[in-house]
Coordinates of C-alpha atoms (C1' of nucleotides) in Angstrom, one line a residue:
Chain A
M1 CA 22.5 -67.4 11.4
T2 CA 23.7 -64.8 13.8
G3 CA 25.0 -66.5 16.4
Q4 CA 23.5 -66.9 20.2
V5 CA 22.8 -63.8 22.4
R6 CA 26.4 -63.2 24.3
T7 CA 26.8 -60.8 27.5
V8 CA 29.6 -58.6 27.4
D9 CA 32.0 -60.7 29.4
G10 CA 31.3 -64.0 27.5
R11 CA 28.3 -65.9 29.0
V12 CA 25.6 -67.3 26.8
A13 CA 21.7 -65.5 27.6
G14 CA 19.2 -67.7 28.8
R15 CA 15.4 -67.4 28.6
R16 CA 15.7 -64.5 31.4
G17 CA 18.1 -62.6 30.4
Q18 CA 17.0 -62.5 26.7
A19 CA 13.8 -61.2 28.4
T20 CA 15.6 -58.6 30.3
R21 CA 17.8 -57.6 27.1
Q22 CA 15.0 -56.8 25.1
K23 CA 13.0 -54.8 27.7
L24 CA 16.2 -52.9 28.0
L25 CA 16.1 -52.4 24.3
D26 CA 11.9 -51.4 24.1
C27 CA 12.8 -49.1 27.4
L28 CA 15.6 -47.4 25.5
S29 CA 13.7 -47.3 22.0
E30 CA 11.4 -45.7 24.0
M31 CA 13.5 -42.7 25.5
L32 CA 14.8 -42.0 22.1
S33 CA 11.7 -40.7 20.8
S34 CA 10.6 -38.9 23.9
S35 CA 14.3 -37.1 24.9
P36 CA 17.2 -35.8 22.5
Y37 CA 19.7 -38.5 21.7
R38 CA 22.6 -36.5 23.7
D39 CA 20.8 -37.0 26.5
V40 CA 19.9 -40.3 26.8
K41 CA 21.3 -41.8 30.3
V42 CA 22.5 -45.2 31.1
I43 CA 21.2 -44.6 34.3
D44 CA 17.5 -43.7 33.2
V45 CA 17.2 -46.6 30.9
A46 CA 17.8 -48.6 33.7
R47 CA 15.5 -46.9 35.8
K48 CA 12.5 -47.0 33.2
A49 CA 13.0 -50.6 32.9
G50 CA 12.8 -51.6 36.8
T51 CA 16.2 -52.3 36.7
S52 CA 20.1 -51.4 37.6
P53 CA 22.6 -50.0 35.3
A54 CA 25.0 -52.4 36.1
T55 CA 23.0 -55.3 34.0
F56 CA 22.4 -52.6 31.4
Y57 CA 26.1 -52.8 31.1
Q58 CA 25.9 -57.0 31.0
Y59 CA 24.6 -56.5 28.0
F60 CA 25.5 -53.7 26.0
P61 CA 29.5 -51.8 25.9
D62 CA 27.4 -48.6 26.0
V63 CA 24.4 -46.7 25.3
E64 CA 25.6 -46.4 21.0
G65 CA 26.2 -50.4 21.7
A66 CA 22.6 -51.1 22.4
V67 CA 21.2 -48.0 19.9
L68 CA 23.8 -50.2 17.0
E69 CA 21.1 -53.7 18.3
I70 CA 18.0 -52.2 17.6
A71 CA 19.2 -49.9 14.3
E72 CA 20.0 -53.6 13.2
Q73 CA 16.4 -54.8 14.4
M74 CA 15.1 -52.0 12.5
A75 CA 17.1 -52.8 9.3
T76 CA 16.1 -56.4 9.0
E77 CA 12.4 -55.4 8.7
G78 CA 13.5 -52.6 6.7
A79 CA 14.7 -54.9 3.7
Q80 CA 10.8 -55.5 3.0
L81 CA 10.6 -52.0 1.4
T82 CA 12.5 -53.8 -1.7
A83 CA 9.3 -55.0 -2.4
L84 CA 8.2 -51.4 -2.9
V85 CA 10.0 -51.2 -6.6
E86 CA 10.8 -55.1 -7.2
G87 CA 9.2 -56.6 -10.6
R88 CA 7.2 -53.1 -10.8
N89 CA 6.5 -51.3 -14.3
W90 CA 7.7 -47.8 -14.8
V91 CA 5.3 -47.2 -17.8
G92 CA 1.8 -45.6 -18.5
K93 CA -0.5 -45.6 -15.7
A94 CA 1.3 -48.4 -13.3
G95 CA 4.2 -46.3 -13.7
W96 CA 2.2 -43.7 -11.8
A97 CA 1.2 -45.9 -9.4
A98 CA 4.4 -47.2 -8.7
A99 CA 6.0 -43.8 -8.2
E100 CA 2.7 -43.2 -5.5
E101 CA 3.3 -46.6 -3.5
L102 CA 6.6 -46.3 -3.1
V103 CA 6.3 -42.6 -1.4
E104 CA 3.5 -44.0 0.5
G105 CA 5.7 -46.7 1.8
F106 CA 8.8 -45.2 2.7
L107 CA 6.8 -42.0 4.7
D108 CA 4.9 -44.8 6.4
F109 CA 8.2 -46.8 7.6
W110 CA 10.2 -44.1 8.1
R111 CA 7.3 -42.3 10.4
A112 CA 7.0 -45.7 12.1
N113 CA 10.8 -45.6 13.2
D114 CA 11.9 -42.3 13.1
A115 CA 13.9 -41.8 16.7
I116 CA 16.4 -44.6 16.0
L117 CA 16.5 -43.6 11.9
R118 CA 17.2 -40.3 13.4
V119 CA 20.6 -41.7 15.1
V120 CA 20.9 -43.8 12.2
D121 CA 21.5 -40.9 9.8
L122 CA 23.6 -38.9 12.4
G123 CA 25.9 -41.8 13.0
A124 CA 26.7 -42.6 9.2
A125 CA 26.9 -38.2 8.9
E126 CA 29.6 -38.5 11.3
G127 CA 31.5 -41.0 9.6
D128 CA 30.7 -44.0 12.0
K129 CA 31.1 -47.6 9.8
R130 CA 28.6 -49.5 11.3
F131 CA 26.0 -47.2 11.2
Y132 CA 26.3 -46.1 8.0
K133 CA 26.3 -49.6 6.8
I134 CA 23.0 -50.4 8.7
R135 CA 21.6 -47.3 6.6
M136 CA 22.8 -48.2 3.5
K137 CA 21.3 -52.1 4.6
I138 CA 17.6 -50.1 4.2
L139 CA 18.1 -47.9 1.8
N140 CA 20.4 -49.9 -0.8
S141 CA 17.4 -52.7 -1.1
V142 CA 15.4 -49.7 -2.6
T143 CA 18.0 -47.7 -4.3
N144 CA 19.4 -50.9 -6.4
S145 CA 15.4 -52.0 -7.0
L146 CA 15.7 -48.2 -8.5
T147 CA 18.6 -48.6 -10.3
E148 CA 17.6 -51.7 -11.8
S149 CA 14.7 -50.2 -12.9
M150 CA 16.5 -47.6 -15.0
K151 CA 19.2 -49.5 -16.4
E152 CA 16.0 -51.6 -18.1
L153 CA 14.7 -48.3 -18.9
Q154 CA 17.6 -47.3 -20.6
A155 CA 18.3 -50.4 -22.3
K156 CA 15.0 -50.4 -24.0
G157 CA 16.1 -46.7 -25.1
K158 CA 13.6 -45.0 -23.1
V159 CA 15.8 -42.9 -20.9
D160 CA 18.5 -41.1 -21.6
K161 CA 21.6 -42.9 -22.0
D162 CA 24.2 -40.1 -20.3
L163 CA 22.3 -40.5 -17.0
S164 CA 23.9 -42.1 -14.4
P165 CA 21.4 -44.9 -12.8
A166 CA 23.0 -45.5 -9.4
A167 CA 23.2 -41.4 -8.9
M168 CA 19.9 -41.2 -10.0
A169 CA 18.8 -43.6 -7.4
G170 CA 20.5 -42.5 -4.9
S171 CA 19.8 -38.8 -4.9
L172 CA 15.7 -39.7 -5.5
V173 CA 16.2 -42.0 -2.3
A174 CA 17.8 -39.8 -0.5
M175 CA 15.6 -37.0 -0.8
L176 CA 12.7 -39.7 0.0
A177 CA 14.9 -40.4 3.2
A178 CA 15.1 -36.4 4.1
V179 CA 11.6 -35.3 3.5
A180 CA 10.6 -38.3 5.5
S181 CA 12.9 -37.7 8.5
H182 CA 11.3 -34.1 8.7
Q183 CA 7.8 -34.8 8.3
K184 CA 6.7 -33.0 10.9
G185 CA 8.9 -30.0 9.7
F186 CA 6.9 -30.1 7.1
Q187 CA 3.6 -29.7 8.4
T188 CA 4.5 -27.6 11.2
W189 CA 5.3 -24.7 8.7
G190 CA 3.0 -24.6 5.7
V191 CA 3.0 -27.9 4.1
K192 CA 0.1 -30.1 4.6
Q193 CA 1.1 -33.9 4.0
A194 CA -1.6 -34.2 1.8
E195 CA 0.3 -31.8 -0.6
L196 CA 3.5 -33.5 -0.1
K197 CA 3.2 -37.3 -1.8
P198 CA 2.2 -36.1 -4.7
N199 CA 4.5 -33.9 -5.9
L200 CA 7.2 -36.5 -4.3
A201 CA 5.7 -39.4 -6.5
L202 CA 6.1 -36.7 -9.4
L203 CA 9.9 -36.2 -9.0
V204 CA 10.6 -40.0 -8.1
H205 CA 8.6 -40.4 -11.5
L206 CA 10.5 -37.4 -13.6
G207 CA 13.6 -38.9 -12.0
I208 CA 13.4 -42.7 -13.3
T209 CA 11.3 -42.3 -16.5
G210 CA 12.5 -38.9 -17.8
K211 CA 8.9 -38.0 -17.9
K212 CA 5.6 -36.7 -16.8
P213 CA 3.5 -39.4 -15.8
T214 CA -0.2 -40.4 -17.0
K215 CA -2.4 -40.2 -13.7
Chain B
M1 CA 20.6 -4.4 17.1
T2 CA 21.8 -7.6 18.5
G3 CA 22.5 -5.6 21.7
Q4 CA 25.7 -6.5 23.6
V5 CA 27.1 -9.8 24.4
R6 CA 26.5 -11.0 27.2
T7 CA 27.6 -13.3 30.4
V8 CA 25.3 -15.7 31.6
D9 CA 25.3 -13.9 34.6
G10 CA 24.5 -10.6 33.2
R11 CA 27.9 -8.9 32.6
V12 CA 28.4 -7.5 30.1
A13 CA 31.8 -9.1 28.3
G14 CA 34.9 -6.9 27.2
R15 CA 37.0 -7.4 24.9
R16 CA 39.3 -9.7 26.4
G17 CA 35.9 -12.1 27.2
Q18 CA 34.4 -12.0 23.8
A19 CA 38.2 -13.0 22.6
T20 CA 38.0 -15.9 24.9
R21 CA 33.9 -16.6 24.3
Q22 CA 35.0 -16.7 20.8
K23 CA 37.7 -19.0 21.2
L24 CA 35.5 -21.7 22.8
L25 CA 33.2 -21.3 19.8
D26 CA 36.1 -21.8 17.3
C27 CA 37.4 -24.8 19.8
L28 CA 33.8 -25.9 19.7
S29 CA 33.7 -26.4 15.9
E30 CA 36.5 -28.4 16.4
M31 CA 36.1 -30.8 18.1
L32 CA 32.3 -31.2 16.6
S33 CA 33.7 -32.1 13.1
S34 CA 36.3 -34.2 14.9
S35 CA 34.3 -36.3 17.4
P36 CA 30.7 -37.5 17.7
Y37 CA 28.5 -35.0 19.2
R38 CA 27.8 -36.9 22.3
D39 CA 30.7 -37.2 23.1
V40 CA 32.0 -33.6 23.2
K41 CA 32.5 -32.8 26.9
V42 CA 32.7 -28.9 27.8
I43 CA 35.9 -29.9 29.6
D44 CA 37.6 -30.6 26.5
V45 CA 36.4 -27.9 24.8
A46 CA 37.9 -26.3 27.5
R47 CA 40.9 -27.5 27.6
K48 CA 41.4 -27.0 23.9
A49 CA 40.5 -23.7 24.4
G50 CA 43.6 -23.6 26.9
T51 CA 41.1 -22.3 29.9
S52 CA 39.1 -24.1 32.4
P53 CA 35.1 -25.7 32.3
A54 CA 34.0 -23.0 34.5
T55 CA 34.5 -19.9 32.0
F56 CA 33.0 -22.2 29.2
Y57 CA 30.2 -22.0 31.7
Q58 CA 30.2 -18.4 32.5
Y59 CA 29.5 -17.5 28.2
F60 CA 27.0 -20.3 27.2
P61 CA 24.4 -22.1 29.6
D62 CA 25.6 -26.1 27.7
V63 CA 27.0 -27.1 25.1
E64 CA 23.9 -27.7 22.9
G65 CA 24.1 -23.3 23.8
A66 CA 27.4 -22.7 22.0
V67 CA 25.7 -24.9 19.9
L68 CA 23.1 -22.9 18.6
E69 CA 25.2 -19.9 18.7
I70 CA 27.6 -21.1 16.0
A71 CA 24.7 -22.2 14.3
E72 CA 22.9 -18.8 14.3
Q73 CA 26.3 -17.3 12.8
M74 CA 26.4 -19.9 9.9
A75 CA 22.7 -18.9 9.3
T76 CA 23.7 -15.5 8.7
E77 CA 26.5 -16.7 6.2
G78 CA 23.8 -19.2 4.7
A79 CA 21.5 -16.3 3.9
Q80 CA 23.5 -15.9 0.9
L81 CA 22.2 -19.2 -0.7
T82 CA 19.2 -16.8 -1.9
A83 CA 21.8 -15.2 -4.3
L84 CA 21.9 -18.9 -6.3
V85 CA 17.6 -18.9 -7.2
E86 CA 17.1 -15.0 -7.2
G87 CA 16.2 -13.5 -10.1
R88 CA 17.3 -16.2 -12.0
N89 CA 15.5 -17.5 -15.5
W90 CA 14.3 -21.1 -15.6
V91 CA 13.5 -20.7 -19.6
G92 CA 16.0 -22.7 -22.2
K93 CA 19.6 -22.8 -21.6
A94 CA 19.8 -20.3 -18.2
G95 CA 17.4 -22.6 -16.2
W96 CA 20.1 -25.4 -17.0
A97 CA 22.6 -23.6 -15.6
A98 CA 20.9 -22.0 -12.5
A99 CA 19.9 -25.8 -11.9
E100 CA 23.8 -26.3 -12.0
E101 CA 24.6 -23.6 -9.9
L102 CA 21.9 -23.6 -7.5
V103 CA 23.4 -27.5 -7.3
E104 CA 26.5 -26.0 -6.6
G105 CA 26.4 -23.5 -4.3
F106 CA 24.1 -25.8 -2.4
L107 CA 26.6 -28.8 -1.7
D108 CA 29.7 -26.1 -1.5
F109 CA 27.8 -24.7 1.4
W110 CA 27.3 -28.2 3.3
R111 CA 30.5 -29.7 2.9
A112 CA 32.5 -26.5 4.1
N113 CA 29.6 -26.4 7.4
D114 CA 28.8 -30.0 7.5
A115 CA 29.7 -30.5 10.7
I116 CA 27.2 -27.8 12.5
L117 CA 24.7 -28.7 10.0
R118 CA 24.3 -32.3 10.7
V119 CA 23.9 -31.0 14.8
V120 CA 21.5 -28.4 13.8
D121 CA 19.7 -31.5 11.6
L122 CA 19.2 -33.7 14.1
G123 CA 18.2 -30.8 16.6
A124 CA 15.4 -30.1 14.3
A125 CA 14.7 -33.6 13.5
E126 CA 14.0 -34.1 17.5
G127 CA 11.5 -31.3 17.4
D128 CA 13.7 -28.7 19.0
K129 CA 12.3 -25.0 18.0
R130 CA 15.1 -23.7 18.3
F131 CA 17.6 -25.5 15.7
Y132 CA 14.7 -26.2 13.5
K133 CA 14.1 -22.2 13.1
I134 CA 18.0 -21.6 12.1
R135 CA 17.3 -24.9 9.6
M136 CA 14.4 -22.7 8.6
K137 CA 17.1 -19.6 8.1
I138 CA 19.3 -20.9 5.7
L139 CA 16.5 -23.4 4.1
N140 CA 14.2 -21.0 3.8
S141 CA 16.0 -18.4 1.5
V142 CA 16.4 -20.8 -1.2
T143 CA 13.1 -22.9 -1.0
N144 CA 11.1 -19.2 -1.0
S145 CA 13.0 -18.5 -4.2
L146 CA 12.6 -21.6 -5.9
T147 CA 8.6 -21.2 -5.0
E148 CA 8.3 -17.5 -6.3
S149 CA 9.8 -18.4 -9.6
M150 CA 7.6 -21.4 -10.1
K151 CA 4.9 -19.3 -9.4
E152 CA 5.6 -17.3 -11.7
L153 CA 6.1 -20.2 -14.3
Q154 CA 2.5 -21.2 -13.6
A155 CA 1.0 -18.2 -13.9
K156 CA 2.6 -18.3 -17.5
G157 CA 1.3 -21.6 -17.9
K158 CA 4.4 -23.1 -18.4
V159 CA 3.6 -25.6 -15.5
D160 CA 0.7 -27.4 -14.1
K161 CA -1.4 -25.7 -11.7
D162 CA -2.2 -28.4 -9.9
L163 CA 1.2 -28.8 -8.3
S164 CA 2.0 -27.2 -4.7
P165 CA 5.3 -25.1 -5.8
A166 CA 6.2 -25.0 -1.9
A167 CA 5.7 -28.9 -1.3
M168 CA 8.1 -29.0 -4.7
A169 CA 10.3 -26.6 -3.9
G170 CA 11.0 -28.0 0.1
S171 CA 11.1 -31.6 -1.5
L172 CA 14.0 -30.3 -3.5
V173 CA 15.5 -28.6 -1.4
A174 CA 15.3 -31.2 1.2
M175 CA 16.8 -33.4 -1.2
L176 CA 19.9 -31.2 -1.7
A177 CA 20.7 -30.8 2.1
A178 CA 20.1 -34.6 2.6
V179 CA 22.6 -35.6 -0.6
A180 CA 25.0 -32.7 0.8
S181 CA 25.4 -34.2 4.3
H182 CA 25.8 -37.4 3.1
Q183 CA 28.2 -36.4 0.4
K184 CA 30.8 -38.6 1.7
G185 CA 28.6 -41.3 2.0
F186 CA 28.2 -41.5 -1.5
Q187 CA 31.7 -41.2 -2.6
T188 CA 32.7 -44.1 -0.2
W189 CA 30.1 -45.9 -2.1
G190 CA 30.2 -46.1 -5.7
V191 CA 28.6 -42.9 -7.0
K192 CA 31.2 -39.9 -8.4
Q193 CA 31.3 -36.5 -7.4
A194 CA 31.0 -35.8 -11.0
E195 CA 28.0 -37.6 -11.9
L196 CA 26.2 -36.6 -8.8
K197 CA 25.8 -32.9 -9.1
P198 CA 24.1 -33.7 -13.1
N199 CA 21.9 -36.1 -12.0
L200 CA 20.5 -33.5 -8.7
A201 CA 20.7 -30.5 -11.5
L202 CA 18.3 -32.0 -13.6
L203 CA 16.3 -33.6 -10.9
V204 CA 15.8 -29.9 -9.9
H205 CA 15.3 -28.9 -13.3
L206 CA 12.8 -31.5 -13.9
G207 CA 10.6 -30.5 -10.5
I208 CA 10.8 -26.6 -11.1
T209 CA 10.1 -26.6 -14.8
G210 CA 8.3 -29.9 -15.4
K211 CA 10.6 -30.3 -18.6
K212 CA 13.8 -31.6 -19.7
P213 CA 16.7 -29.2 -19.6
T214 CA 18.3 -27.6 -22.7
K215 CA 22.2 -27.8 -22.4
Chain C
dT1 C1' 50.1 8.0 40.7
dC2 C1' 46.3 5.9 42.8
dG3 C1' 42.4 3.8 44.2
dG4 C1' 37.5 2.2 42.8
dT5 C1' 34.9 -1.0 40.3
dA6 C1' 33.6 -4.1 36.9
dA7 C1' 35.3 -8.0 33.8
dG8 C1' 37.4 -11.9 33.9
dC9 C1' 39.1 -16.1 35.5
dT10 C1' 40.0 -20.0 38.3
dG11 C1' 40.4 -24.0 42.6
dA12 C1' 37.4 -26.3 44.8
dC13 C1' 32.9 -29.1 45.5
dG14 C1' 28.7 -31.8 45.9
dG15 C1' 26.3 -34.3 42.7
dC16 C1' 25.8 -38.2 39.2
dA17 C1' 27.1 -41.3 35.0
dT18 C1' 30.4 -44.7 34.1
dG19 C1' 31.9 -48.6 34.4
dA20 C1' 34.1 -52.7 36.8
dC21 C1' 33.4 -56.4 40.5
dA22 C1' 32.3 -59.9 43.8
dG23 C1' 29.1 -62.2 45.8
dG24 C1' 24.1 -63.0 46.2
dA25 C1' 19.2 -64.8 44.3
dC26 C1' 17.0 -67.7 40.8
dA27 C1' 15.6 -71.6 38.1
dA28 C1' 16.3 -76.3 37.0
dG29 C1' 17.9 -80.7 36.7
dT30 C1' 19.1 -84.4 40.0
Chain D
dA1 C1' 17.9 -81.0 49.3
dC2 C1' 21.9 -79.9 46.6
dT3 C1' 24.6 -78.6 42.3
dT4 C1' 25.3 -75.9 38.5
dG5 C1' 25.0 -72.3 35.7
dT6 C1' 22.5 -68.1 34.7
dC7 C1' 21.6 -63.6 36.5
dC8 C1' 20.9 -59.5 39.1
dT9 C1' 22.4 -55.8 42.0
dG10 C1' 25.4 -52.8 46.0
dT11 C1' 29.3 -51.0 45.9
dC12 C1' 33.3 -48.4 44.5
dA13 C1' 36.7 -46.1 42.0
dT14 C1' 36.9 -42.5 38.6
dG15 C1' 35.5 -38.9 35.9
dC16 C1' 32.5 -35.0 34.0
dC17 C1' 28.8 -31.8 35.1
dG18 C1' 27.8 -27.5 37.0
dT19 C1' 28.3 -23.7 40.6
dC20 C1' 30.7 -20.3 43.8
dA21 C1' 33.4 -17.6 46.5
dG22 C1' 37.2 -15.5 46.0
dC23 C1' 41.0 -13.9 43.6
dT24 C1' 44.0 -11.3 39.3
dT25 C1' 43.2 -8.1 35.8
dA26 C1' 42.5 -4.0 33.2
dC27 C1' 39.8 0.1 32.8
dC28 C1' 39.0 5.1 34.7
dG29 C1' 38.1 9.2 37.1
dA30 C1' 40.5 11.8 40.2

DNA sequence: TCGGTAAGCTGACGGCATGACAGGACAAGT
DNA sequence: ACTTGTCCTGTCATGCCGTCAGCTTACCGA
């Protein structure tokens, strides 16, 4: 499917090579969590991985290239987020549960990958299509499912027809992503995690169904 | 109030110095719009401003320091966003108008300052308190006003009392900020600007009042 | 008009990251 | 032990960073 792993100069990487490569990715990932993206240097990553800068450049064109790789891996895992929405029933108590679990799952995923997601967000906002695509890959899985759910509700006449499901789903998902990436901020400020989740769930429910949830 | 403008080594800047300083800030601002934050180099900014790198370091400790300056200026202008919420009536038609104008004003402000806001967002997400403070300065003006509005509605019994106004306002503002910073993305994808705004306004209205708007 | 003083700017330099290359180290098969 | 292809590193040219001494410019009081 994805073809073999190759070095920058075209050689196929063997077992040892792949291990080194992965170690570099892991170290980079760690560095992204601990220091500003702008200050992450190839030489530091290489040192941390117990190798030399030259080795880094054998597997990646530059830091950005390696980041894209990590992001790609994460995006693949992120596809599982679809499961949070797909086949859900948005009516009655089940609807409230669906909203709650969506919020929960989303925040968890974001917390687990916050460092790399920050960089992806920045890249996407700066207009880099490669990052944008990755961000889409993650968000689309949720957005599309939500859009479908809303369309169904519209078809049954339970939601105003003049709403754009895509825009609504997109806005909700953007909200979740934004809140998720500033979770620490909310905490530092006055808002507790416990208060945040029900509010988000409420907004999601209101947005999708147009009605207050029955808890 | 703000004291005099000073160089890094403590001298007070005169008229000429301030002009140079401002020119550097303008050029930096421009560069942030046209190239990735990570790739903005002091030497490029200096060249663009028709001066030397050494001059840059006379006024700013580093690129980040200069960015903070720009962000500070923007945050001051951003305080006017409060006007979009303060003293608003959220009942009936006026409520819908309030929601619409809030969304409109927010997206406009973001579009006008997207480059610097991206960087502020990143800095805040990375945990830098200085950037976080600036982000707060902008968002708080809106968040606090919204929180007050909700509390009033709660006092009148028009909104559930078990909701946290702060969390709700924070979530809504975070949503607006997120959607605003990915406006281009939404367009590139299938969602049109014209569809986006009413949906956001609807969500804001639903979140604040708990009810569907009367248009 | 004429210094004197402080502001303003720059050339130059050591230091470090980048990115390329060639050659040596290593593992696996014969 | 030898060969082959993979893997790593020493080294080097290049370019940016951040700092300093020192030069130029503007302002001001005598």
